[in-house]
Coordinates of C-alpha atoms and ligand atoms in Angstrom, one line a residue:
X1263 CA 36.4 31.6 15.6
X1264 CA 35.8 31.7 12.0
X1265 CA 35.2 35.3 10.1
X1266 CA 32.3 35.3 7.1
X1267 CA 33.7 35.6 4.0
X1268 CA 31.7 35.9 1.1
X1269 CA 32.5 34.8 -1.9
X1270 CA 29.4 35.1 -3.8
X1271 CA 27.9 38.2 -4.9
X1272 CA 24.9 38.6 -2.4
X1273 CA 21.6 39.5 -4.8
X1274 CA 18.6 41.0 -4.4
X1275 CA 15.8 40.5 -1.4
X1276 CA 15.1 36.5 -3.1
X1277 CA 16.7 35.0 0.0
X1278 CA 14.3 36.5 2.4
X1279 CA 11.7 35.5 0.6
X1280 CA 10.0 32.4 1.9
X1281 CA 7.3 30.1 0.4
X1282 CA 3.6 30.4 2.2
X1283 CA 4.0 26.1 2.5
X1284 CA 7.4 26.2 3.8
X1285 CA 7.8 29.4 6.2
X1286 CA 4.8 26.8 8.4
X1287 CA 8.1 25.4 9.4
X1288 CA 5.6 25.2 12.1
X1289 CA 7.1 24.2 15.4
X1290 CA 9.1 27.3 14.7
X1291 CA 10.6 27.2 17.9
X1292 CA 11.9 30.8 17.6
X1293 CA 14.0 31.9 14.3
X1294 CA 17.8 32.2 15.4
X1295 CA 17.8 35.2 13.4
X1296 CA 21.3 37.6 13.1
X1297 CA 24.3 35.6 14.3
X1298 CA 22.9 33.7 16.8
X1299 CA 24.4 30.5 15.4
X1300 CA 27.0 28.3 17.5
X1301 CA 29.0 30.6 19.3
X1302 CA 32.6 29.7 20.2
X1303 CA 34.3 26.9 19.1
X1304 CA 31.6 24.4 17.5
X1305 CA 34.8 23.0 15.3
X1306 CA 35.2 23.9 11.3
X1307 CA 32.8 25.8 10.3
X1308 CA 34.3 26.6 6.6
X1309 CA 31.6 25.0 4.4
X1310 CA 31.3 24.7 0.8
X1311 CA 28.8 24.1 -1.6
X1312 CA 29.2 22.3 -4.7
X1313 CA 25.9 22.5 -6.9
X1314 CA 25.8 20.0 -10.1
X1315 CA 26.8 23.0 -12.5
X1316 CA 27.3 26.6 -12.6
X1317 CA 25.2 29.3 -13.9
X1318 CA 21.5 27.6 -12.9
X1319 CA 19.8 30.7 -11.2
X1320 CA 18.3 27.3 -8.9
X1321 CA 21.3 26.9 -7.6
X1322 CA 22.5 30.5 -7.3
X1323 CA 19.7 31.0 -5.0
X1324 CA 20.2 27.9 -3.2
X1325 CA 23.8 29.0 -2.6
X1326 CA 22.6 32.7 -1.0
X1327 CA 20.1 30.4 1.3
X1328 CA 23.5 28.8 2.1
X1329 CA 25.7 32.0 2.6
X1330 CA 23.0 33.9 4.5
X1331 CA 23.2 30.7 7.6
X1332 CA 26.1 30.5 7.2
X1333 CA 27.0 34.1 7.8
X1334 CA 24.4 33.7 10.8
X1335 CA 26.0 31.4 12.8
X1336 CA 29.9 33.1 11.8
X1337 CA 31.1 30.6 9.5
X1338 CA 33.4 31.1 6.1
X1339 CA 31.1 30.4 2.6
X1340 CA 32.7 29.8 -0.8
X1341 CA 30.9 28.0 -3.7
X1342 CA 32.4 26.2 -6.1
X1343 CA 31.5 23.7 -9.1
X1344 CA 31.8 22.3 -12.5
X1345 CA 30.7 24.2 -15.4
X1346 CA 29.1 21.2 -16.8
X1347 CA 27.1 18.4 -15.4
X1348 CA 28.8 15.2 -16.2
X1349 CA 29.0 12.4 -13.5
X1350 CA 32.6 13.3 -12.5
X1351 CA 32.8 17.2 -13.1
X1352 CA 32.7 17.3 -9.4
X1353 CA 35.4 14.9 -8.2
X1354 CA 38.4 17.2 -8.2
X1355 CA 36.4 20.2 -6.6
X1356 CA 35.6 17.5 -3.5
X1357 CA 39.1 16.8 -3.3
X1358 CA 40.2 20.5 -3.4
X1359 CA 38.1 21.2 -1.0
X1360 CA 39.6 18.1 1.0
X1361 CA 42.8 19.2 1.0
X1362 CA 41.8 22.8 1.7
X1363 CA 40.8 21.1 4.9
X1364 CA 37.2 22.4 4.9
X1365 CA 35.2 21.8 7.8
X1366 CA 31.8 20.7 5.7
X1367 CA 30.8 19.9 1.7
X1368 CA 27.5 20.5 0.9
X1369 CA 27.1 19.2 -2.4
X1370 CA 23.7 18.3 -5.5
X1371 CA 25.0 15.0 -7.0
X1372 CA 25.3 14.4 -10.5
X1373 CA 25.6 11.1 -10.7
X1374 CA 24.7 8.5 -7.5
X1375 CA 27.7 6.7 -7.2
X1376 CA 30.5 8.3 -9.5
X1377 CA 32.0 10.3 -6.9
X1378 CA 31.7 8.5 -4.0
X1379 CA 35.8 7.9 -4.1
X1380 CA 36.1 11.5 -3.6
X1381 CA 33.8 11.6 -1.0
X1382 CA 34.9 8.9 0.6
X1383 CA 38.3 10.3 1.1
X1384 CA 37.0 13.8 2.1
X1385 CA 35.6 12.0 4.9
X1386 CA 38.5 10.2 5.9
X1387 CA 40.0 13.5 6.2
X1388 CA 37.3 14.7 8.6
X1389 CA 34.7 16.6 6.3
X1390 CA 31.2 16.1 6.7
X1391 CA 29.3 15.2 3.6
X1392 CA 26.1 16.7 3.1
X1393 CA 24.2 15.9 -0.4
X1394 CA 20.9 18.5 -1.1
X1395 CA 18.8 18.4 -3.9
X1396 CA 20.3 15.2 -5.8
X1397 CA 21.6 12.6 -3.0
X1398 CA 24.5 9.8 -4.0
X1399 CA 24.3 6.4 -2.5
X1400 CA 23.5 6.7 1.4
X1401 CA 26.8 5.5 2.4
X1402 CA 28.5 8.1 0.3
X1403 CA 27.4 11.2 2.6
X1404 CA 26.4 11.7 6.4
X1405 CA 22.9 13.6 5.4
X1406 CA 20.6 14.2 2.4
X1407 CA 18.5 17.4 2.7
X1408 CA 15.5 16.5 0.7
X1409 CA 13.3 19.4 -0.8
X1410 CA 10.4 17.2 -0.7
X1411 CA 9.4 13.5 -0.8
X1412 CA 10.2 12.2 -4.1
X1413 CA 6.3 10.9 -4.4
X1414 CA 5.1 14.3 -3.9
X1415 CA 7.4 15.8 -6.3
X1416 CA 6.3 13.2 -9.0
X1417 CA 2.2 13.6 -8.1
X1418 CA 2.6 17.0 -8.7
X1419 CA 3.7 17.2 -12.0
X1420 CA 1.6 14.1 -13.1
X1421 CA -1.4 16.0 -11.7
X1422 CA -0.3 19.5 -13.4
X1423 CA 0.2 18.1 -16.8
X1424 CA -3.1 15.4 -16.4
X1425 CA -5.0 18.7 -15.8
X1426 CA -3.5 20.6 -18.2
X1427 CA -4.1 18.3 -21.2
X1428 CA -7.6 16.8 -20.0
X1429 CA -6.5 13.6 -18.5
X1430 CA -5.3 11.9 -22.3
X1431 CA -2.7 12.0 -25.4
X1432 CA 0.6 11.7 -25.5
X1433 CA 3.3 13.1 -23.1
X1434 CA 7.1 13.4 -23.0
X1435 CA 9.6 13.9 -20.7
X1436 CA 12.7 16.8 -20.8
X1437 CA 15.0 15.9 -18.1
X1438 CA 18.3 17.2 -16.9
X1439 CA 21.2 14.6 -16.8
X1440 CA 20.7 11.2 -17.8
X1441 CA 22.5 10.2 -14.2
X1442 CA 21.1 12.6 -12.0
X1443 CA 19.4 11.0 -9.1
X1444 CA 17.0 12.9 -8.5
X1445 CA 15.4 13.8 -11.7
X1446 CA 15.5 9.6 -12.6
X1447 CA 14.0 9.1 -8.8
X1448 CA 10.9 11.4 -10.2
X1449 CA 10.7 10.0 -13.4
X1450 CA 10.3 6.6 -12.2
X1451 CA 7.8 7.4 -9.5
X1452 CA 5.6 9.8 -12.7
X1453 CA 6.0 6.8 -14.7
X1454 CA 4.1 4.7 -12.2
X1455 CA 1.5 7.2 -11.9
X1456 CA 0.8 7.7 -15.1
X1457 CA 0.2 3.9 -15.6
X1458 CA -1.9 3.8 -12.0
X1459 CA -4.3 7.1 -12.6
X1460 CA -4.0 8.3 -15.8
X1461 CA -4.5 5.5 -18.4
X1462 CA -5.2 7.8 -21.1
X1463 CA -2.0 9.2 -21.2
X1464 CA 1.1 7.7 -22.8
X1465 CA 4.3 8.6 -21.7
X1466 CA 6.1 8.3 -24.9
X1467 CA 9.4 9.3 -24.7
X1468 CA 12.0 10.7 -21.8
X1469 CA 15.0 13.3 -23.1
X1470 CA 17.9 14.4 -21.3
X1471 CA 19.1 17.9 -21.5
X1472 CA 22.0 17.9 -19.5
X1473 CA 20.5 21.0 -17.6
X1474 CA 22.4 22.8 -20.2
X1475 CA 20.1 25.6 -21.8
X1476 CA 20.6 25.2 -25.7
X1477 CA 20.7 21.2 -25.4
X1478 CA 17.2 21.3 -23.3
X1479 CA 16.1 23.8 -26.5
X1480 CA 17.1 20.9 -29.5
X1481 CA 15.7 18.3 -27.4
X1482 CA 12.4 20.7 -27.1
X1483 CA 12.6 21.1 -31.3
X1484 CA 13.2 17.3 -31.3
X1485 CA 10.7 16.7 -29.2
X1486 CA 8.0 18.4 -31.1
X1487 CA 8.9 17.1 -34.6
X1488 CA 9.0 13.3 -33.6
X1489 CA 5.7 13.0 -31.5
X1490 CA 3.3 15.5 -34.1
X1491 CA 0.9 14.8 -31.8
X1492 CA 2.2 15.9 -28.4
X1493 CA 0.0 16.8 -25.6
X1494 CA 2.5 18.1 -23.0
X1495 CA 5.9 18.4 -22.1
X1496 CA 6.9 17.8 -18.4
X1497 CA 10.1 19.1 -17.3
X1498 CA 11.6 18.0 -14.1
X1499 CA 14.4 20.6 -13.8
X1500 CA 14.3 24.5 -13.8
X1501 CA 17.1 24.4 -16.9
X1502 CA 14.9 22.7 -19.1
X1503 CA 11.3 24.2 -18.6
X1504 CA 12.7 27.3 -19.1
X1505 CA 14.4 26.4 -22.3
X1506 CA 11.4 24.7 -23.4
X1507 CA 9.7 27.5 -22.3
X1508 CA 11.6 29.8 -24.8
X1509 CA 11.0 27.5 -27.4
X1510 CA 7.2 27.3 -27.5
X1511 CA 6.3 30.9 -26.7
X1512 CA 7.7 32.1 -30.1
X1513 CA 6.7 28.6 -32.1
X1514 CA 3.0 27.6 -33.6
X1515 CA 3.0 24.6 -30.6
X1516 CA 2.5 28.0 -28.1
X1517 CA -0.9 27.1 -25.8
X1518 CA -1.5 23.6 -28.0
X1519 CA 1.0 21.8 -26.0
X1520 CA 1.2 22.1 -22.3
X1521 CA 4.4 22.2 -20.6
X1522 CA 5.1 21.7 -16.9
X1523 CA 7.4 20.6 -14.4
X1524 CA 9.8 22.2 -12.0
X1525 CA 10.7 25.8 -12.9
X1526 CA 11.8 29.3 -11.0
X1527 CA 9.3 31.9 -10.6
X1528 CA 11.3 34.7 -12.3
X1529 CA 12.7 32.3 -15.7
X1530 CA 8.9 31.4 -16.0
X1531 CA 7.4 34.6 -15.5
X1532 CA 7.3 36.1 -19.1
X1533 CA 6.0 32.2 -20.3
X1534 CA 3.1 32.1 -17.7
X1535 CA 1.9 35.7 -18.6
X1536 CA 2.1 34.8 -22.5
X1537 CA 0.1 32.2 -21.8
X1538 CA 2.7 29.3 -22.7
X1539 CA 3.3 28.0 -19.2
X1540 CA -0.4 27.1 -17.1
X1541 CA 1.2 26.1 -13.6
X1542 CA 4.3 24.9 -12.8
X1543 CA 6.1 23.6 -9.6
X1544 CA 8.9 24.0 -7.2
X1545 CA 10.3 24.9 -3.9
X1546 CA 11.7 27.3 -2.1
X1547 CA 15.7 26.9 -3.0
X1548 CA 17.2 29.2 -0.5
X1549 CA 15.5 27.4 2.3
X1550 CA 17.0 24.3 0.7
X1551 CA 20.3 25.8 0.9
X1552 CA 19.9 27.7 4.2
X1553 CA 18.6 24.3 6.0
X1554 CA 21.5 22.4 4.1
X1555 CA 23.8 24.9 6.1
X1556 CA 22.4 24.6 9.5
X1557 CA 22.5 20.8 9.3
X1558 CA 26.3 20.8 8.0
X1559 CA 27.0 23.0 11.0
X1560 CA 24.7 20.9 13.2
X1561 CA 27.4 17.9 11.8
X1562 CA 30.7 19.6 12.6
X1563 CA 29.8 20.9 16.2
X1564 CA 28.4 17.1 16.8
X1565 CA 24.7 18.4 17.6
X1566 CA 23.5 15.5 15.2
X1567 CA 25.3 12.8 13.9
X1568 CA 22.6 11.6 11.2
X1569 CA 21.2 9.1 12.9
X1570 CA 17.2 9.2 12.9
X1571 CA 15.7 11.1 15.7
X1572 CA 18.2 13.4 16.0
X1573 CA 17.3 17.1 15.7
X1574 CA 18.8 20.9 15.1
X1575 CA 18.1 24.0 15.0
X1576 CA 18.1 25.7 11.4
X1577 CA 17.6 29.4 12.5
X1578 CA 15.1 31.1 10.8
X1579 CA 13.4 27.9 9.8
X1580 CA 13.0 26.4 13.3
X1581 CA 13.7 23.1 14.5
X1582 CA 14.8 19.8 12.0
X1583 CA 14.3 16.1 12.9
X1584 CA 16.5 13.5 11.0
X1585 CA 14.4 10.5 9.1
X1586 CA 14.8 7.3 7.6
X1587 CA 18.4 6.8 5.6
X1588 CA 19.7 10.0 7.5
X1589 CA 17.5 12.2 5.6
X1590 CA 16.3 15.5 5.9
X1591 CA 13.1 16.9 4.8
X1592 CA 12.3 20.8 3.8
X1593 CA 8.9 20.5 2.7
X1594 CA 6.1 20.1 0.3
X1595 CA 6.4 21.6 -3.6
X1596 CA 4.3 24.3 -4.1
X1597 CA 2.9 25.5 -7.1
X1598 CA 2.8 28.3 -9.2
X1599 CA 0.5 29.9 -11.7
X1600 CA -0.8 33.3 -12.8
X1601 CA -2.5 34.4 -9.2
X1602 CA 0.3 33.8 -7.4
X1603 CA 3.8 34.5 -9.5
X1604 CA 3.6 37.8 -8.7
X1605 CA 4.4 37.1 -5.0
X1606 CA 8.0 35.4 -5.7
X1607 CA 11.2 36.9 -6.7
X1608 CA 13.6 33.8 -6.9
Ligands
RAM1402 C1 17.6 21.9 -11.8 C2 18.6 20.9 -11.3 C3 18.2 20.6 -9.8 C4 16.7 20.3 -9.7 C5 15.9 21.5 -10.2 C6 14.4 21.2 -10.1 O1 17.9 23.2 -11.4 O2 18.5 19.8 -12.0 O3 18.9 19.5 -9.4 O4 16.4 20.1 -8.3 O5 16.2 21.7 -11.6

């Protein structure tokens, strides 16, 4: 029997909130709800999460979706993580949290292969690995959680930023990391639709801003004084559209060059009502983190082992069936513009 302990500050309603595309969770087969969970003994429930950095409001709300299953189904929550996101920031936190003996890591990868050592021996010692957001190498973890397929998450910006700039000119990227899995997985699949749908456009540079805040704002600067004639700016992390962002509300380039990409409602709100920001994308990060817990849990208890087919409940969110490559899928991105904003406080 494991007590909830919290050690994360638990923030305003943003958890509850839940996306019109993902609360279809359709088959909702009947929301746990308060503490159904596992009951009894259904092993270690002491789960950590480990996000890429500190300090990213993305993850902060990922971690509450995290702490509010985990409190559900009675288990202990702490968070913990690098302050920077550099391949191996993470490696001693993984084997910390080995050697604390934690039932389950949940962790956003900075780098696909870099730590897989660490994880490795965490799972020698009997943790179960689950990577959400930015997956290592399959054989590094028992489950990636996926917010949405990689190809939708590309279309969507390369349709945003098309749209916004009338289908031509030039187009640059501002991305998190150089390693980061996920954001490079994106990138490759824009580049190819650029070249496929758009052949007006030229993707003519990709920048990394480490999803540090005043990096991503240089490399916005950068940016705009190398290419003069830059269309659009697409930004595949919520750290760097929002620096961007900051940058080209107060600058002459304000509503001449588009920006998009994946931002949070409430670090884009001021740029979409001063007519910076058009439409953006994301999803719903507590649901990513609340579904990372429930599958962890489904892990240690031996519901699922990963293997495809398997399924779990994930409380509020209904029931979860395991893919290809023992992947997990939330659901589609949804986006964002002035009609809707309004609705989301996350
Ligand atoms: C940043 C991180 C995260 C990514 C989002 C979109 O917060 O890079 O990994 O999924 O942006």
């Amino acid at each position: 029997m494991f007590a909830f302990t919290r050690k994360t500050r638990v923030g305003t309603a943003a958890a509850a909130l839940t996306l019109a595309v993902t609360l279809l969770a359709t088959g909702c087969s009947g929301g746990a709800g308060g503490g159904s969970g596992s009951g009894g003994d259904g092993g270690n429930l002491s789960i950590t999460f480990l996000p890429k950095n500190l300090g990213n409001p993305y993850f902060e709300t990922s971690n509450k979706g995290g702490e509010e299953a985990i409190k559900e189904f009675g288990g202990t929550f702490e968070q913990v993580g690098p302050s920077e996101a550099t391949p191996t920031s993470q490696v001693q936190y993984i084997q910390t949290a080995a050697q604390q003996g934690v039932g389950g890591l949940v962790i956003s990868a900075n780098d696909p292969s870099a730590i897989c050592d660490a994880l490795d021996e965490a799972r020698s010692a009997g943790v179960k690995v689950v990577t959400f957001d930015s997956d290592t190498d399959a054989k590094c973890r028992d489950l990636f959680i996926n917010q949405a397929t990689a190809e939708g998450i590309a279309k969507v910006q390369v349709d945003l930023v098309a749209k916004q700039i009338g289908d031509a000119g030039q187009v640059a990227v501002l991305s998190a990391a150089a390693n980061a899995t996920n954001q490079n997985a994106w990138i490759e699949l824009m580049k190819k639709d650029f070249a496929a749908d758009h052949p007006n456009i030229e993707l003519v540079d990709v920048v990394y801003g480490d999803d540090d805040d005043q990096t991503s704002f240089d490399r916005t600067a950068a940016l705009l004084q190398t290419y003069p004639n830059l269309k659009g700016i697409v930004s595949p992390t919520t750290v760097g559209i929002a620096a961007a962002g900051r940058y080209l509300s107060t600058s002459e380039y304000k509503g001449k060059v588009a920006l998009t990409g994946l931002g949070t409602p409430n670090q884009l709100r001021e740029y979409v009502q001063d007519g910076t920001i058009t439409s953006f994308a994301l999803w719903n990060p507590a649901d990513l983190g609340y579904l990372s817990a429930y599958a962890t849990k489904a892990l240690i208890d031996g519901t699922i082992t990963g293997k495809e087919g398997d399924s779990f409940d994930a409380g509020k969110l209904g029931k979860f069936t395991v893919g290809a490559d023992a992947t997990v899928l939330l659901g589609d991105p949804y986006v964002f513009d002035a009609s809707n904003i309004g609705n989301f406080d996350f």
